[in-house]
Coordinates of C-alpha atoms and ligand atoms in Angstrom, one line a residue:
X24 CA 194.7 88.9 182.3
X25 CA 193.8 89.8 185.9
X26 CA 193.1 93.4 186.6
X27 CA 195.9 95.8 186.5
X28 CA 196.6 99.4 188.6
X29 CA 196.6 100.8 185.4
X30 CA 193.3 99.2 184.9
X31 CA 191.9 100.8 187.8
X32 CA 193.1 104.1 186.9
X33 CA 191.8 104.5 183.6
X34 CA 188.6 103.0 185.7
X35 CA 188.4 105.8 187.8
X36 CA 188.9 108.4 185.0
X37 CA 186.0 106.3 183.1
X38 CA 183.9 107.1 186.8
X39 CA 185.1 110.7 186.8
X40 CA 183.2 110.9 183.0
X41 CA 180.1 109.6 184.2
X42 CA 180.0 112.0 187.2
X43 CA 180.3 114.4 184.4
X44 CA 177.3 113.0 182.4
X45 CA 175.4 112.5 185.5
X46 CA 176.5 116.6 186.6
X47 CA 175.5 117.2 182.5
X48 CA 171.8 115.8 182.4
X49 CA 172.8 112.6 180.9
X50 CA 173.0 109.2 182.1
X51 CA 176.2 108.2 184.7
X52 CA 178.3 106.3 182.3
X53 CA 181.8 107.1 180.9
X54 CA 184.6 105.2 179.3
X55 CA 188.2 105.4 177.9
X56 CA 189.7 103.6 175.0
X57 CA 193.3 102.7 176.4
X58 CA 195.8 102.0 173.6
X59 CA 198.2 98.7 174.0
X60 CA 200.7 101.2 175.1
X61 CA 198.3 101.9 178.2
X62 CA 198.1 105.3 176.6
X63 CA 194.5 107.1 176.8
X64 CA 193.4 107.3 173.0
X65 CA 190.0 108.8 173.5
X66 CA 187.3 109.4 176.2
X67 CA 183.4 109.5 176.2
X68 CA 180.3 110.2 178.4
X69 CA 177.1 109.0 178.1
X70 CA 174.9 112.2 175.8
X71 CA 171.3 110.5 176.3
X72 CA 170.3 113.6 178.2
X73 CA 169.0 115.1 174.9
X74 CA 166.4 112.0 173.9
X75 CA 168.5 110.2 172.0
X76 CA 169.2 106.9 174.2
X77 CA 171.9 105.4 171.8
X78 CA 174.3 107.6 172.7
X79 CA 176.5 105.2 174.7
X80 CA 179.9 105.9 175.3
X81 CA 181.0 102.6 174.5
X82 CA 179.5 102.6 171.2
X83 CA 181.1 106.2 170.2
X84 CA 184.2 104.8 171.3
X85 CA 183.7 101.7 168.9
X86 CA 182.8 104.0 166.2
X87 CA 186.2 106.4 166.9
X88 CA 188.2 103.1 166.7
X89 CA 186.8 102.4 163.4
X90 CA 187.7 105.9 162.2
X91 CA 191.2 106.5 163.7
X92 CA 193.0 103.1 165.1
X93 CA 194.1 100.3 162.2
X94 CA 192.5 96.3 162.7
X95 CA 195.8 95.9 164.9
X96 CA 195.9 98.9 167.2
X97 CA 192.2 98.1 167.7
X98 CA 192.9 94.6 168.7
X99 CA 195.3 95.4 171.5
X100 CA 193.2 98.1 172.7
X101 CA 191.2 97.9 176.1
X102 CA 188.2 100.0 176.8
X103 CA 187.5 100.8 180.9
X104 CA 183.8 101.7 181.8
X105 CA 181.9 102.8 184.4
X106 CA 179.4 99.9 183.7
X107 CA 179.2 96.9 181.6
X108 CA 178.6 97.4 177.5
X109 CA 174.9 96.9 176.8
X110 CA 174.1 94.6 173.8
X111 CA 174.2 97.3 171.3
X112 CA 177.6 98.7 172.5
X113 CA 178.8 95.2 172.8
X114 CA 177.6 94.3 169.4
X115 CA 179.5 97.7 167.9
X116 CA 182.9 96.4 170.3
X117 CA 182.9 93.2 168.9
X118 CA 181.9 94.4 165.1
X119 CA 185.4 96.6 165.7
X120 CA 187.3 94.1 166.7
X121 CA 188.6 95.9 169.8
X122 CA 190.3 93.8 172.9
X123 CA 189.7 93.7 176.2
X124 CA 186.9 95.3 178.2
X125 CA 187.4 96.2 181.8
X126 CA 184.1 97.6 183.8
X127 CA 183.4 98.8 187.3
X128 CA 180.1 97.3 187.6
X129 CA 178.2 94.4 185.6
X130 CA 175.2 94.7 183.7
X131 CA 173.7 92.2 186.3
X132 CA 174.6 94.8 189.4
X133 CA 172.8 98.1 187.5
X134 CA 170.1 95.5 187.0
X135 CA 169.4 94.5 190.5
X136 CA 169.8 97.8 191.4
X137 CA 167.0 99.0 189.2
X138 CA 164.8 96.0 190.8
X139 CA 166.0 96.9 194.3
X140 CA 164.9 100.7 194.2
X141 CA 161.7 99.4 192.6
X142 CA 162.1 100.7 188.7
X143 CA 161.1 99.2 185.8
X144 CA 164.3 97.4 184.2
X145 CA 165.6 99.2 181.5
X146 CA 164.2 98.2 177.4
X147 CA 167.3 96.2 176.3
X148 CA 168.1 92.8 178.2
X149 CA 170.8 92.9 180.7
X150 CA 173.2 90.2 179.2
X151 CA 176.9 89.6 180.2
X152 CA 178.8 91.1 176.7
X153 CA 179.8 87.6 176.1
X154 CA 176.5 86.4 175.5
X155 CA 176.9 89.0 172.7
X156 CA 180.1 88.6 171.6
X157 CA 181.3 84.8 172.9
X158 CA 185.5 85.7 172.4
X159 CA 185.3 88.8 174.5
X160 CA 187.8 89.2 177.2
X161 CA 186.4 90.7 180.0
X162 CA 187.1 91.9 183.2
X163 CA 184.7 92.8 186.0
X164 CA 183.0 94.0 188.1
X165 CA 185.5 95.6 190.8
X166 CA 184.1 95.5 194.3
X167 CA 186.3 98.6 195.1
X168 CA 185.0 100.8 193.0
X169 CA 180.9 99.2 193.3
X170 CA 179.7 101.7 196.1
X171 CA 181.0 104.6 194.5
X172 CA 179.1 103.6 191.2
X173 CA 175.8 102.8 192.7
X174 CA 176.1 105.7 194.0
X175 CA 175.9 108.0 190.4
X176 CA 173.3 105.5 189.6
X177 CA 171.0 106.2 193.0
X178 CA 171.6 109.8 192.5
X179 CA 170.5 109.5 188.8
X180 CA 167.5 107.7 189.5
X181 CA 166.2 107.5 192.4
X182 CA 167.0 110.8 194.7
X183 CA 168.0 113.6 191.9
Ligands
LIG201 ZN1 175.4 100.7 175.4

């Protein structure tokens, strides 16, 4: 499935969350957990600001599927990010059985960003979610949206 205008909104609101974090302390990342209906079930930010660095907003979302959205629902459900799942969110997206991921910018792009502004890559590989999670549908990244992104990410880490 190509990407959609809704797609793009819900992008754009998952952008607007990790201008948030960023605004917050915490790292620039946010997402939304769109339901088959294209209805917004549930928004998060990255929280890493306090120490703990697994609090992903992709990996909340995971766990707030599991809680409140049946095998089904979760199935049919696409979650928009700022940037690409890591391995551990990817891991907790494909554990829930949730659908399609749609992200502004790859894991690859925050990479070579890292390397281009001349800081150390991050602990956890940069790998595509599929090399995590081989039947994942993804979409990404969206070259409209990429400046704006890098952006948070420059502001985050290299000019505060
Ligand atoms: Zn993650």
């Amino acid at each position: 499935m190509a990407l959609t205008d809704t797609d793009l909104a819900h992008l754009r609101r998952a952008l607007a969350l990790a201008a948030e974090a960023l605004a917050a302390g915490d790292e620039p990342f946010g997402s939304v957990l769109v339901s088959g209906a294209g209805e917004v079930r549930a928004e998060a930010r990255n929280e890493a600001g306090g120490g703990d660095h697994t609090r992903h907003p992709e990996f909340a979302l995971a766990r707030w599927a599991a809680a409140h959205l049946t095998p089904e629902e979760r199935a049919r459900a696409t979650v928009c990010t700022s940037g690409e799942h890591c391995p551990m969110c990817a891991a907790a997206h494909g554990w829930t059985g949730l659908g399609r991921i749609v992200h502004a910018a790859s894991a690859a792009q925050l990479a070579g960003w890292l390397a281009e502004w001349g800081l150390p890559p991050a602990p956890v590989a940069a790998l595509p979610v599929t090399a995590v999670v081989p039947g994942a549908l993804v979409e990404g990244p969206v070259p409209a949206l990429t400046e704006e992104i890098r952006a948070l990410h420059h502001r985050a880490r290299v000019r505060p």
